[in-house]
Amino acid sequence: MVRALAYPGELLRGRAWWVEGGETRVRIGQLCAMLILFGLAYGAVMGAFGGFTGDRIWQVWYSALKVPLLLLCTFALSIPSFFVINSLYGLRDDFTRVMRALIATQAGLTVILASLAPLTVLWYLSFPHYNLAILFNGLMFGGASLGAQVLLQRFYRPLIARNHRHRMLLRAWLMIYAFVGIQMGWVLRPFVGTPDAPVQFFREGAWGNGYVELFGIIARVLTG
Amino acid sequence: MLESFRQLDRILRGEATQLSKLRHGQIELPVRGLLIAATVLAMVYGVFMGSFAVIRTGGAGEAWMQLLASVVKLPLLFFLTLLVTLPSLYVFNALVGSRLTMQSVARLLVAMLGVMLAVLASLGPIVAFFGVSTTSYVFMKLLNVAMAAVAGFLGLAFLVQTLHRLVMAQNPAPETPETPESPEPPKPPELPASMPPPPPHQAYSAAVTSEDAMIDRRAKLVFRIWVVVFGLVGAQMSWVLRPFIGSPEIPFTWFRARESNFFLDVMQSLGQLLGA
């Protein structure tokens, strides 16, 4: 148990892999397992807003599944174009390192999220308002993303030192990932689950487009 | 088939357009293989693009026709754009004093097409994901325009860079022919956004005669202007060949009437999306 927890600690300190006999060793499987495990943990807490009685327990399960799903699907959709762009900028030889850094960052993100879970529990217990719950979760995700940013910069530092073009590509990655991730989050709603509606994996009518909604809101604000 | 993708990969990685390979102003590119790879990639993106119509209608007969039309038209769009712009590139190229043959220019453009389509196809999964989760036709239209713009930008950056290198290879600085090429490590393709001009030339810049420098500067300017022309032609070509995505309000046709233009429609779509 202690050993299992030691690895996430190492990860947060920027040591997701190590060199052994001149070869870099990394536990990609362990990183993925960590991503799923900690993602499940935070998701479960997130979905516990409506309690555990009756149908509500399903929301806990659904939300738990959705957090790793959100990260993994976004990653899978974004990586092909990033691969091609990396090749085009002459960085193909570094791509295994890039992949490693990106996966480790996402694993780190879930670890940070999970560490924030107790705060979410306290919030749920103190404020029983649905909108506040959503806001608070947004805040937690925002905080975790900031933490993950720090981690990503740390993982990318040796790459940037090898070739300064990595710096620009890192920005490109963040743009692609955020663009897909926001819509993925929108599609996978509800994460918290309003207590007034029945429990469901996908919200009815939620199969829309977050950006279109956002533009609509902006337009309404601008036109009064 | 696999071989043609391997060739494309060499171009993506910049192996095929290293300065040392361009020394004599020749481009050795397997055109046929590249054409195959480019066509396949264009069709793949066509599937992603046309899938929106199929998903939106739940697979009605007309929607499948739209998918088929997108798959056929996408390679057409790129090859026709190439055909329209090839002569002008050759002429511009000659104007700035390069001795590239028409054949070399054509090869170069095919390589650029390969780069563009590789980027475009790799963005396809994102387009398909939005197609699945969106009902807004306007959004899909603008998303596809944005994706094509990204692909176009990277492809043209590749082209400008390679052309620039070709001109350099043909007008070498006095010292460069004598210096052996072997110690020079293979250079990845350097794109304008990120780079100072390639090193060999710069290293001898003090010795370059002013005439060479002039050619260099003029070539760069002319290529940049031409790139804008290419972008405009490609955009309008896509308008002429529409529909690619398939408006939900208009029944399927292979082509639409001659009206409006690409840029007007993009502006209108933006307005629509913002609810104006």
XYZ file of C-alpha atoms in Angstrom, chain A residues 77-78 80-81 84-85 87-90 92-93 164-165 168 176 179-180 183-184 187 207-209 211-212 215-216 218-219, chain B residues 9 12-13 115 118-119 122-123 125-126 129-130 132-136 139 143 147 154 188-191 193-194 273-275:
60
model
C -8.727 12.223 -30.280
C -6.000 14.833 -29.959
C -3.031 11.894 -34.089
C -2.786 15.512 -35.178
C 1.777 14.652 -37.467
C 2.635 18.177 -36.369
C 6.861 14.980 -37.345
C 6.500 18.050 -39.510
C 8.585 20.117 -37.126
C 11.306 17.491 -37.114
C 9.531 12.621 -34.479
C 12.522 11.088 -32.703
C 13.417 24.860 -28.453
C 10.645 24.077 -30.932
C 5.793 26.108 -29.359
C -5.900 21.118 -29.241
C -10.587 22.541 -27.568
C -11.503 18.848 -27.615
C -16.582 19.690 -25.800
C -15.900 16.239 -24.321
C -20.975 15.798 -24.042
C -25.900 15.812 -27.042
C -25.261 19.364 -28.131
C -22.324 21.599 -28.648
C -19.283 26.122 -28.055
C -22.551 26.864 -29.845
C -21.635 31.747 -28.548
C -25.376 32.017 -27.957
C -22.213 35.792 -25.569
C -24.561 37.021 -28.295
C 6.584 9.965 -43.925
C 6.967 14.805 -43.162
C 10.154 14.150 -41.266
C 1.907 17.351 -46.029
C -1.542 14.311 -43.650
C -2.278 17.144 -41.233
C -4.948 13.607 -38.585
C -7.428 16.289 -37.508
C -11.056 12.305 -35.558
C -11.707 15.662 -33.892
C -16.233 13.738 -32.674
C -17.812 17.161 -33.084
C -21.319 13.129 -33.515
C -22.010 15.540 -30.685
C -23.239 18.593 -32.587
C -26.426 19.398 -34.398
C -25.292 22.836 -35.529
C -20.551 25.200 -36.393
C -14.864 23.915 -37.800
C -9.157 22.598 -39.780
C 1.406 24.032 -42.274
C 14.657 18.586 -40.003
C 12.309 20.786 -41.994
C 12.457 24.202 -40.483
C 9.255 26.140 -40.664
C 7.320 30.482 -37.667
C 10.028 29.037 -35.513
C -23.195 31.396 -34.827
C -23.021 34.567 -32.770
C -26.747 34.964 -33.166
